[in-house]
Short mmCIF file of C-alpha atoms and ligand atoms in Angstrom, two decimals:
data_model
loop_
_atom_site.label_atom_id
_atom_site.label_comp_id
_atom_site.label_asym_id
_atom_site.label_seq_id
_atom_site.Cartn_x
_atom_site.Cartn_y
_atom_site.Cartn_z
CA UNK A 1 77.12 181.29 -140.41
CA UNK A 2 80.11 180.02 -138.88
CA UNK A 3 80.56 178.74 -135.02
CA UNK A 4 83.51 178.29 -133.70
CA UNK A 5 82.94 176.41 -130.62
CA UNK A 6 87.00 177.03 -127.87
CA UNK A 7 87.15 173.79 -125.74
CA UNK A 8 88.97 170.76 -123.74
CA UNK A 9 86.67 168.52 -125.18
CA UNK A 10 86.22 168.88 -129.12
CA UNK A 11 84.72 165.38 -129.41
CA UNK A 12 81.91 166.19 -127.28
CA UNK A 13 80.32 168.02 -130.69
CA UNK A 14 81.10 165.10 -132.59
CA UNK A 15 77.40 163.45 -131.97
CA UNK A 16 75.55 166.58 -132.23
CA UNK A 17 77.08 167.65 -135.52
CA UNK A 18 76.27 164.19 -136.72
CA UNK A 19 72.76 164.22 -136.13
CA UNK A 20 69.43 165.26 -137.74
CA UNK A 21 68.75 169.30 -138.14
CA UNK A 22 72.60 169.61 -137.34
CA UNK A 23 74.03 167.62 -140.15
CA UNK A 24 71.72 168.81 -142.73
CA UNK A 25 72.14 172.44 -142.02
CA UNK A 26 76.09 171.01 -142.17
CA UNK A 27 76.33 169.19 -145.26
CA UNK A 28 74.14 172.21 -147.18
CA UNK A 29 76.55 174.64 -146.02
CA UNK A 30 73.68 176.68 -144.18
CA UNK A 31 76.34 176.74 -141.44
CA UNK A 32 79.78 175.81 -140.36
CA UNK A 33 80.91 174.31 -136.87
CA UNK A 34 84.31 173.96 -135.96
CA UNK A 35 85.26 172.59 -132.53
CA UNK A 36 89.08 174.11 -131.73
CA UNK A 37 91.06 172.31 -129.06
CA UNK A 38 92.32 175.19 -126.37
CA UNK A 39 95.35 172.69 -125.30
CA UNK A 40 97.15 173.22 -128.92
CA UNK A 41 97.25 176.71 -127.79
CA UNK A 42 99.04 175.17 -124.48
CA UNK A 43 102.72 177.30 -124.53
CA UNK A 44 104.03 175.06 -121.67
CA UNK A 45 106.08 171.69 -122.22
CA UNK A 46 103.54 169.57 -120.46
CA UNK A 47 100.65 171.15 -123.19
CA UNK A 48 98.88 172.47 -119.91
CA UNK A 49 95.87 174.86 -120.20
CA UNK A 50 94.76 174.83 -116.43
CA UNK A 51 96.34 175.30 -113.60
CA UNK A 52 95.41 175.56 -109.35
CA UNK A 53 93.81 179.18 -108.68
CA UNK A 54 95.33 181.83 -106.92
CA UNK A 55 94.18 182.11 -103.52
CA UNK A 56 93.45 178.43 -102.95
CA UNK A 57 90.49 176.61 -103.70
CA UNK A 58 89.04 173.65 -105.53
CA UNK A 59 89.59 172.72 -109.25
CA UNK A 60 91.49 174.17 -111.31
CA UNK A 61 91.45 177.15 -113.47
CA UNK A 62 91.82 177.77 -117.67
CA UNK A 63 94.99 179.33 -118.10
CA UNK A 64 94.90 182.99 -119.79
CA UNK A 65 97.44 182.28 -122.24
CA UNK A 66 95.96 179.54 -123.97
CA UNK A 67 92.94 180.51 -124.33
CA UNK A 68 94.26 184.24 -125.69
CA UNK A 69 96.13 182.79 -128.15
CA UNK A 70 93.10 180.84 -129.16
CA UNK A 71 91.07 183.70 -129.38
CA UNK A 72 93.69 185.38 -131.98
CA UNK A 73 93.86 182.33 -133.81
CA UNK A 74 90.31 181.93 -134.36
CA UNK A 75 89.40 185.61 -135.07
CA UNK A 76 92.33 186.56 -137.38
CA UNK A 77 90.81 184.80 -140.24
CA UNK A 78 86.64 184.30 -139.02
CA UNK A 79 84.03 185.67 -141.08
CA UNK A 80 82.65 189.50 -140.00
CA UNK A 81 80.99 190.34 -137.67
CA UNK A 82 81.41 187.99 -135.09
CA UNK A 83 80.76 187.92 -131.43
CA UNK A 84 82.76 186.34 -129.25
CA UNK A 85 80.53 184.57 -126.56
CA UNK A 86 81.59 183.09 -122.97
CA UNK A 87 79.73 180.04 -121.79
CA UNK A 88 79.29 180.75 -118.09
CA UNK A 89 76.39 180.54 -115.26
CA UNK A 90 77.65 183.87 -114.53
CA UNK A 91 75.99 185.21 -117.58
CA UNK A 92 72.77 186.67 -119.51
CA UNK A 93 70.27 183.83 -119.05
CA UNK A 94 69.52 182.99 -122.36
CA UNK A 95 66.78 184.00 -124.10
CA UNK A 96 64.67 184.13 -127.59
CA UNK A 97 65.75 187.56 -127.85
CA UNK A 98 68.95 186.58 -127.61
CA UNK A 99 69.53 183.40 -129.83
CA UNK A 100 67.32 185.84 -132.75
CA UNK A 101 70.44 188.34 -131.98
CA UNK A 102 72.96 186.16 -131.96
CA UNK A 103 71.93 184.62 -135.17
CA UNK A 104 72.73 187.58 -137.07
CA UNK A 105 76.95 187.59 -136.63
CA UNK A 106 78.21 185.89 -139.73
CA UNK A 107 80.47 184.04 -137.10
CA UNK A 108 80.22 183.23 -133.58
CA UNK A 109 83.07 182.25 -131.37
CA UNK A 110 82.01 180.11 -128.38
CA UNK A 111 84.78 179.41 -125.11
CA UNK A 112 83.47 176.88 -123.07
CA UNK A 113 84.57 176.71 -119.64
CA UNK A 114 85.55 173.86 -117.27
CA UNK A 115 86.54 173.51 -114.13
CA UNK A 116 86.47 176.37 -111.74
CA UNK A 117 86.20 178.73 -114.91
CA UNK A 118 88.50 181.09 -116.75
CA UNK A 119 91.66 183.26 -115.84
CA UNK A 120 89.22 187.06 -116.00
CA UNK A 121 92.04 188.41 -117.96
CA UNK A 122 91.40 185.78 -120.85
CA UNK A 123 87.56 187.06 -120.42
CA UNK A 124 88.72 190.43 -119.59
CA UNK A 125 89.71 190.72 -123.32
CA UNK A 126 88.47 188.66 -125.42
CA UNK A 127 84.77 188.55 -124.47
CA UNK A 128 81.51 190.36 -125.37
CA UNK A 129 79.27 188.54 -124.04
CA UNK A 130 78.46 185.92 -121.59
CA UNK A 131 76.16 183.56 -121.61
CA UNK A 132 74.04 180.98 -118.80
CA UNK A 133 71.37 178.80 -119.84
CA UNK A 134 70.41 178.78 -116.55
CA UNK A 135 70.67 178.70 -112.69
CA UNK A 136 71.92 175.71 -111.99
CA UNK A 137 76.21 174.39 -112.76
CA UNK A 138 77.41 172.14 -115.18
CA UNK A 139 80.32 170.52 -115.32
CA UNK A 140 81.49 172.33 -118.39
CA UNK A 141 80.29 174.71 -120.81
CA UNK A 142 80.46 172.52 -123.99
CA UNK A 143 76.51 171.22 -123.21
CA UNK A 144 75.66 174.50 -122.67
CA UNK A 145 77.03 175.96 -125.72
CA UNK A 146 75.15 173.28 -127.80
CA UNK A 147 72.21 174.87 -126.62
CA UNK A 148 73.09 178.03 -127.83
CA UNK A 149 73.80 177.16 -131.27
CA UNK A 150 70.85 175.16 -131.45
CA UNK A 151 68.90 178.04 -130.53
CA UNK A 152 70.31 180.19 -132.79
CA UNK A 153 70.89 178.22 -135.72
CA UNK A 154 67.07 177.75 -136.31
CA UNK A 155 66.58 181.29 -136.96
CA UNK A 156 69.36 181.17 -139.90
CA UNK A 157 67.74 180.95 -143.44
CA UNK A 158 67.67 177.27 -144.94
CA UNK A 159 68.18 175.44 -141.69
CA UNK A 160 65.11 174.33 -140.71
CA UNK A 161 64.31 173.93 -144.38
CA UNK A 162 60.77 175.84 -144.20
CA UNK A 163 61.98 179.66 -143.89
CA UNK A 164 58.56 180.27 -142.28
CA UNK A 165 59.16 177.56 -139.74
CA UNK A 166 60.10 179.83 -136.87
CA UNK A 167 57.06 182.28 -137.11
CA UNK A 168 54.68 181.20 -135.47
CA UNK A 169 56.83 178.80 -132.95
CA UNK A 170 56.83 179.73 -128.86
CA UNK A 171 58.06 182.73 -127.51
CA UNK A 172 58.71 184.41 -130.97
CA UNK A 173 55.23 186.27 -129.73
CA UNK A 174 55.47 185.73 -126.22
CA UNK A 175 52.91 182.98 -126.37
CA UNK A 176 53.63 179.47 -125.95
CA UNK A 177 52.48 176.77 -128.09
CA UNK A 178 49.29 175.53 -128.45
CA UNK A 179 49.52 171.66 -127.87
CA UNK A 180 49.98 169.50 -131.82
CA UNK A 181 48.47 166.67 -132.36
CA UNK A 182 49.33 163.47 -135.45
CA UNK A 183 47.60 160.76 -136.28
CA UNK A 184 45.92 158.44 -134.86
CA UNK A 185 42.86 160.72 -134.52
CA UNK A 186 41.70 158.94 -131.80
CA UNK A 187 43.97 157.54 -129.00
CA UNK A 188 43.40 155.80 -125.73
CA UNK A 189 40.10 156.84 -126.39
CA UNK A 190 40.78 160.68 -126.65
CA UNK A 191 40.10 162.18 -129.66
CA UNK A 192 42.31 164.67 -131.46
CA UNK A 193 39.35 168.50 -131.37
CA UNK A 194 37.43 168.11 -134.30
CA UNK A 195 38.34 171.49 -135.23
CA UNK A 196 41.98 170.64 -136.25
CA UNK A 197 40.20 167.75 -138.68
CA UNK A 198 38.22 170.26 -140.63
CA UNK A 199 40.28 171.63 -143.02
CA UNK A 200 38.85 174.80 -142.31
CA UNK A 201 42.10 176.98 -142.19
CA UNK A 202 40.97 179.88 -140.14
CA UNK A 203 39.28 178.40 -137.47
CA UNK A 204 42.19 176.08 -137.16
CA UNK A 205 44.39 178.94 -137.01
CA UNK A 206 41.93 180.77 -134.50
CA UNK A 207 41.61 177.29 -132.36
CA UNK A 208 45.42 177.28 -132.44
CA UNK A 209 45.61 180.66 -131.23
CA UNK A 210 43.06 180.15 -128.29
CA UNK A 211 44.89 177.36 -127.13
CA UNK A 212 48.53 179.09 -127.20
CA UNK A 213 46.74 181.95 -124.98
CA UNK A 214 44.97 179.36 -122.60
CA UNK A 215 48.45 177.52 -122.08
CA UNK A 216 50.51 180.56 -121.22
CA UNK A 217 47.79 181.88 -119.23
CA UNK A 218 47.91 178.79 -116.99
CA UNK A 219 51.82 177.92 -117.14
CA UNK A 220 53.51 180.93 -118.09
CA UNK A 221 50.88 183.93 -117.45
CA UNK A 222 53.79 186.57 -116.82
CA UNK A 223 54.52 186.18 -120.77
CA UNK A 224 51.05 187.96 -121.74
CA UNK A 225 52.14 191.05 -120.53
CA UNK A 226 54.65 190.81 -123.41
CA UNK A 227 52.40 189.76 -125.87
CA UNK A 228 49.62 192.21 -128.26
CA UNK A 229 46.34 190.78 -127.91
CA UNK A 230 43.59 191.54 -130.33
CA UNK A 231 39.97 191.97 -129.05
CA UNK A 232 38.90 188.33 -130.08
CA UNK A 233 42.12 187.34 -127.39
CA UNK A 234 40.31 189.32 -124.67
CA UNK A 235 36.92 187.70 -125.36
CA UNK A 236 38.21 184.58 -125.21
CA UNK A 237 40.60 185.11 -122.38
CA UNK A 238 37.61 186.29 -120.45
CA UNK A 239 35.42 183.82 -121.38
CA UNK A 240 37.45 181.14 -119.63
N1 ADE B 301 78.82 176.37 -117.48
C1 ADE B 301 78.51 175.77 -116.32
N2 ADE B 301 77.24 175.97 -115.98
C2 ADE B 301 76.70 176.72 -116.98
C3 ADE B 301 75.41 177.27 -117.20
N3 ADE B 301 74.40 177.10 -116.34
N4 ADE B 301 75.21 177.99 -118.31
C4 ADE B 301 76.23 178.20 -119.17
N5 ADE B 301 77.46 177.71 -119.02
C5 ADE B 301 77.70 176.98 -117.92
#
Protein backbone atom coordinates (compact mmCIF):
# COMPACT_ATOMS: atom_id res chain seq x y z
CA UNK A 1 0.00 0.00 0.00
CA UNK A 2 1.04 3.40 -0.55
CA UNK A 3 0.13 6.66 1.74
CA UNK A 4 0.62 9.70 0.65
CA UNK A 5 0.33 11.86 3.58
CA UNK A 6 -0.49 16.41 1.84
CA UNK A 7 1.00 18.71 4.60
CA UNK A 8 2.87 22.01 6.04
CA UNK A 9 4.78 19.93 8.13
CA UNK A 10 6.46 16.81 6.32
CA UNK A 11 8.99 16.35 9.15
CA UNK A 12 6.42 15.73 11.62
CA UNK A 13 6.32 11.86 10.00
CA UNK A 14 9.89 11.73 10.19
CA UNK A 15 9.84 9.99 13.90
CA UNK A 16 6.95 7.85 13.27
CA UNK A 17 8.29 6.37 10.04
CA UNK A 18 11.46 5.75 11.93
CA UNK A 19 10.14 3.76 14.56
CA UNK A 20 9.22 0.12 15.43
CA UNK A 21 6.02 -1.52 13.43
CA UNK A 22 6.43 1.61 11.07
CA UNK A 23 9.92 1.08 9.86
CA UNK A 24 9.69 -2.55 9.49
CA UNK A 25 6.53 -2.58 7.51
CA UNK A 26 8.86 0.35 5.59
CA UNK A 27 12.02 -1.23 4.95
CA UNK A 28 10.01 -4.73 3.80
CA UNK A 29 8.14 -2.81 1.38
CA UNK A 30 4.72 -3.95 3.06
CA UNK A 31 3.97 -0.24 2.57
CA UNK A 32 5.10 3.07 1.31
CA UNK A 33 4.76 6.60 3.09
CA UNK A 34 5.51 9.64 1.44
CA UNK A 35 5.04 12.97 3.24
CA UNK A 36 4.48 15.81 0.20
CA UNK A 37 5.05 19.42 1.18
CA UNK A 38 1.67 21.51 0.03
CA UNK A 39 3.95 24.89 -0.08
CA UNK A 40 5.95 23.49 -3.35
CA UNK A 41 2.59 23.57 -4.82
CA UNK A 42 2.57 27.43 -3.55
CA UNK A 43 1.92 29.45 -7.24
CA UNK A 44 2.56 32.83 -5.47
CA UNK A 45 6.11 34.60 -5.23
CA UNK A 46 6.16 34.54 -1.49
CA UNK A 47 5.54 30.32 -1.76
CA UNK A 48 2.25 31.09 0.29
CA UNK A 49 -0.36 28.29 0.83
CA UNK A 50 -2.65 30.16 3.42
CA UNK A 51 -4.09 33.10 3.48
CA UNK A 52 -6.82 35.35 6.02
CA UNK A 53 -10.51 33.92 5.40
CA UNK A 54 -13.14 35.59 3.75
CA UNK A 55 -15.50 37.10 6.01
CA UNK A 56 -13.06 37.81 8.84
CA UNK A 57 -12.04 35.66 11.48
CA UNK A 58 -9.11 34.05 13.22
CA UNK A 59 -6.24 32.06 11.57
CA UNK A 60 -5.76 31.60 8.48
CA UNK A 61 -7.01 29.42 5.79
CA UNK A 62 -5.16 26.63 3.15
CA UNK A 63 -5.29 28.16 -0.06
CA UNK A 64 -7.34 26.12 -2.87
CA UNK A 65 -4.75 26.32 -5.37
CA UNK A 66 -2.06 24.71 -3.68
CA UNK A 67 -3.49 22.17 -2.37
CA UNK A 68 -5.38 21.31 -6.01
CA UNK A 69 -2.38 21.21 -7.64
CA UNK A 70 -1.14 18.86 -5.01
CA UNK A 71 -3.88 16.69 -5.35
CA UNK A 72 -3.10 16.31 -9.31
CA UNK A 73 0.36 15.83 -8.61
CA UNK A 74 -0.03 13.10 -6.28
CA UNK A 75 -2.85 11.17 -8.06
CA UNK A 76 -1.56 11.37 -11.68
CA UNK A 77 0.95 8.73 -11.07
CA UNK A 78 -0.47 6.83 -7.40
CA UNK A 79 -1.20 3.31 -7.41
CA UNK A 80 -5.23 2.26 -8.10
CA UNK A 81 -7.60 2.56 -6.33
CA UNK A 82 -6.98 5.15 -4.04
CA UNK A 83 -9.05 7.26 -1.78
CA UNK A 84 -8.39 10.49 -1.18
CA UNK A 85 -9.03 11.22 2.61
CA UNK A 86 -9.46 14.76 4.47
CA UNK A 87 -8.17 14.98 8.00
CA UNK A 88 -10.84 17.09 9.69
CA UNK A 89 -12.99 17.10 13.13
CA UNK A 90 -15.69 17.74 10.78
CA UNK A 91 -15.60 14.19 9.65
CA UNK A 92 -16.64 10.32 10.07
CA UNK A 93 -15.32 9.55 13.56
CA UNK A 94 -13.09 6.93 12.92
CA UNK A 95 -13.75 3.61 13.35
CA UNK A 96 -12.59 -0.28 13.00
CA UNK A 97 -14.88 -0.47 10.23
CA UNK A 98 -13.33 2.11 8.75
CA UNK A 99 -9.44 1.67 9.06
CA UNK A 100 -10.46 -2.42 7.76
CA UNK A 101 -11.99 -0.29 4.63
CA UNK A 102 -9.56 1.93 4.17
CA UNK A 103 -6.91 -0.67 4.17
CA UNK A 104 -8.03 -2.08 1.05
CA UNK A 105 -7.09 1.11 -1.58
CA UNK A 106 -3.73 0.21 -2.98
CA UNK A 107 -3.02 3.99 -2.17
CA UNK A 108 -4.31 6.43 0.15
CA UNK A 109 -3.91 10.13 -0.14
CA UNK A 110 -4.08 11.96 3.23
CA UNK A 111 -4.49 16.28 3.35
CA UNK A 112 -3.92 17.35 6.63
CA UNK A 113 -5.30 20.52 7.66
CA UNK A 114 -4.01 23.47 9.75
CA UNK A 115 -5.12 26.40 10.80
CA UNK A 116 -8.70 27.38 10.41
CA UNK A 117 -8.97 24.47 7.73
CA UNK A 118 -9.24 24.26 3.97
CA UNK A 119 -10.57 26.58 1.08
CA UNK A 120 -14.20 23.95 0.51
CA UNK A 121 -13.44 24.23 -3.09
CA UNK A 122 -9.99 22.37 -2.59
CA UNK A 123 -12.31 19.74 -0.52
CA UNK A 124 -15.12 20.37 -2.78
CA UNK A 125 -13.09 18.41 -5.42
CA UNK A 126 -10.67 16.55 -4.46
CA UNK A 127 -12.13 14.70 -1.45
CA UNK A 128 -14.02 11.44 -0.71
CA UNK A 129 -13.90 11.23 2.46
CA UNK A 130 -13.34 12.94 5.66
CA UNK A 131 -12.09 11.87 8.51
CA UNK A 132 -12.11 12.94 12.75
CA UNK A 133 -10.57 10.87 15.25
CA UNK A 134 -12.57 12.50 17.51
CA UNK A 135 -14.49 15.37 19.25
CA UNK A 136 -12.13 17.37 20.42
CA UNK A 137 -9.46 20.08 17.91
CA UNK A 138 -6.03 19.72 17.19
CA UNK A 139 -3.85 21.98 16.07
CA UNK A 140 -3.33 20.24 12.78
CA UNK A 141 -4.29 17.22 11.08
CA UNK A 142 -0.80 15.62 10.65
CA UNK A 143 -1.28 13.74 14.41
CA UNK A 144 -4.42 12.80 13.40
CA UNK A 145 -3.58 11.31 10.19
CA UNK A 146 -0.86 9.16 11.93
CA UNK A 147 -3.59 7.62 13.59
CA UNK A 148 -5.22 6.68 10.64
CA UNK A 149 -2.50 4.98 8.99
CA UNK A 150 -1.63 3.27 12.00
CA UNK A 151 -4.97 1.93 12.14
CA UNK A 152 -5.09 0.86 8.90
CA UNK A 153 -1.79 -0.34 8.18
CA UNK A 154 -2.17 -3.26 10.72
CA UNK A 155 -4.79 -4.83 8.76
CA UNK A 156 -2.35 -4.94 5.53
CA UNK A 157 -0.75 -8.45 5.02
CA UNK A 158 2.97 -8.74 6.39
CA UNK A 159 2.85 -5.72 8.66
CA UNK A 160 2.35 -6.91 11.81
CA UNK A 161 4.40 -9.91 10.79
CA UNK A 162 1.78 -12.64 12.19
CA UNK A 163 -1.10 -12.44 9.39
CA UNK A 164 -3.41 -13.80 12.13
CA UNK A 165 -2.42 -11.03 14.48
CA UNK A 166 -5.50 -8.90 13.97
CA UNK A 167 -8.17 -11.69 14.52
CA UNK A 168 -8.86 -11.95 17.52
CA UNK A 169 -7.68 -8.19 18.64
CA UNK A 170 -10.59 -5.56 20.11
CA UNK A 171 -13.37 -4.45 18.26
CA UNK A 172 -12.68 -6.77 15.20
CA UNK A 173 -15.81 -8.70 17.10
CA UNK A 174 -17.18 -5.99 18.95
CA UNK A 175 -15.61 -7.24 22.13
CA UNK A 176 -12.83 -5.68 23.82
CA UNK A 177 -9.86 -7.35 25.06
CA UNK A 178 -9.58 -9.52 27.72
CA UNK A 179 -6.72 -8.11 30.02
CA UNK A 180 -2.77 -10.05 29.00
CA UNK A 181 -0.64 -10.84 31.33
CA UNK A 182 3.80 -11.68 31.05
CA UNK A 183 5.91 -12.85 33.32
CA UNK A 184 6.54 -12.50 36.43
CA UNK A 185 3.69 -14.87 37.38
CA UNK A 186 3.33 -13.38 40.47
CA UNK A 187 3.60 -9.58 41.09
CA UNK A 188 3.09 -7.31 44.04
CA UNK A 189 1.68 -10.27 45.35
CA UNK A 190 -1.06 -10.82 42.62
CA UNK A 191 -0.84 -13.72 40.77
CA UNK A 192 -1.25 -14.00 37.02
CA UNK A 193 -5.19 -16.80 36.91
CA UNK A 194 -3.87 -20.07 37.00
CA UNK A 195 -5.81 -20.84 34.04
CA UNK A 196 -3.57 -18.86 31.58
CA UNK A 197 -0.46 -21.13 33.21
CA UNK A 198 -1.99 -24.40 32.18
CA UNK A 199 -1.24 -24.94 28.87
CA UNK A 200 -4.54 -26.13 28.40
CA UNK A 201 -5.44 -24.30 25.06
CA UNK A 202 -9.17 -24.30 25.19
CA UNK A 203 -9.88 -23.27 28.45
CA UNK A 204 -7.37 -20.55 27.95
CA UNK A 205 -9.11 -19.57 24.94
CA UNK A 206 -12.61 -19.92 26.80
CA UNK A 207 -11.06 -17.89 29.99
CA UNK A 208 -9.93 -15.33 27.41
CA UNK A 209 -13.22 -15.11 25.97
CA UNK A 210 -15.10 -14.70 29.39
CA UNK A 211 -12.97 -12.03 30.29
CA UNK A 212 -13.29 -9.96 26.85
CA UNK A 213 -17.27 -10.28 27.52
CA UNK A 214 -16.96 -9.27 31.32
CA UNK A 215 -14.79 -6.12 30.27
CA UNK A 216 -17.10 -4.78 27.60
CA UNK A 217 -19.98 -5.56 29.65
CA UNK A 218 -18.66 -3.24 32.39
CA UNK A 219 -16.79 -0.47 30.19
CA UNK A 220 -18.22 -0.64 26.90
CA UNK A 221 -21.69 -2.66 27.30
CA UNK A 222 -23.32 -0.81 24.18
CA UNK A 223 -20.70 -2.96 21.98
CA UNK A 224 -22.58 -6.41 22.84
CA UNK A 225 -25.39 -5.50 20.97
CA UNK A 226 -22.95 -5.73 18.02
CA UNK A 227 -21.44 -8.75 18.92
CA UNK A 228 -22.91 -12.85 18.26
CA UNK A 229 -22.87 -14.54 21.44
CA UNK A 230 -22.96 -18.28 21.68
CA UNK A 231 -25.00 -19.96 24.49
CA UNK A 232 -21.85 -20.60 26.74
CA UNK A 233 -21.58 -16.32 26.44
CA UNK A 234 -25.12 -16.11 27.87
CA UNK A 235 -24.41 -18.55 30.72
CA UNK A 236 -21.64 -16.88 31.67
CA UNK A 237 -22.89 -13.39 31.15
CA UNK A 238 -25.71 -14.36 33.43
CA UNK A 239 -23.85 -15.97 35.83
CA UNK A 240 -22.07 -12.76 36.81
N1 LIG B 1 -7.79 18.15 12.76
C1 LIG B 1 -8.02 18.88 13.86
N2 LIG B 1 -8.71 18.20 14.77
C2 LIG B 1 -8.94 16.97 14.23
C3 LIG B 1 -9.62 15.81 14.68
N3 LIG B 1 -10.22 15.75 15.87
N4 LIG B 1 -9.66 14.74 13.87
C4 LIG B 1 -9.09 14.80 12.65
N5 LIG B 1 -8.42 15.85 12.17
C5 LIG B 1 -8.36 16.94 12.95
Amino acid sequence: MTINVLTLFPDMFDSVKASSIWARAIDSDNITINTIDIRDFATDKHNRADDSPFGGGAGMVLKPEPVSACFDDVTASCPQPYINVYMSPCGKTLSHDISVNLSKFACINILCGHYEGVDQRAIDKHIDLEISIGDYVLTGGELAAMVVIDACMRHIDGVLGNETSTDNESFSDALLEHPQYTRPASYNDVDVPDVLLSGHHANVQAYSRQMSILMTARRRPGLLSKTVLGKSDIEYITRK
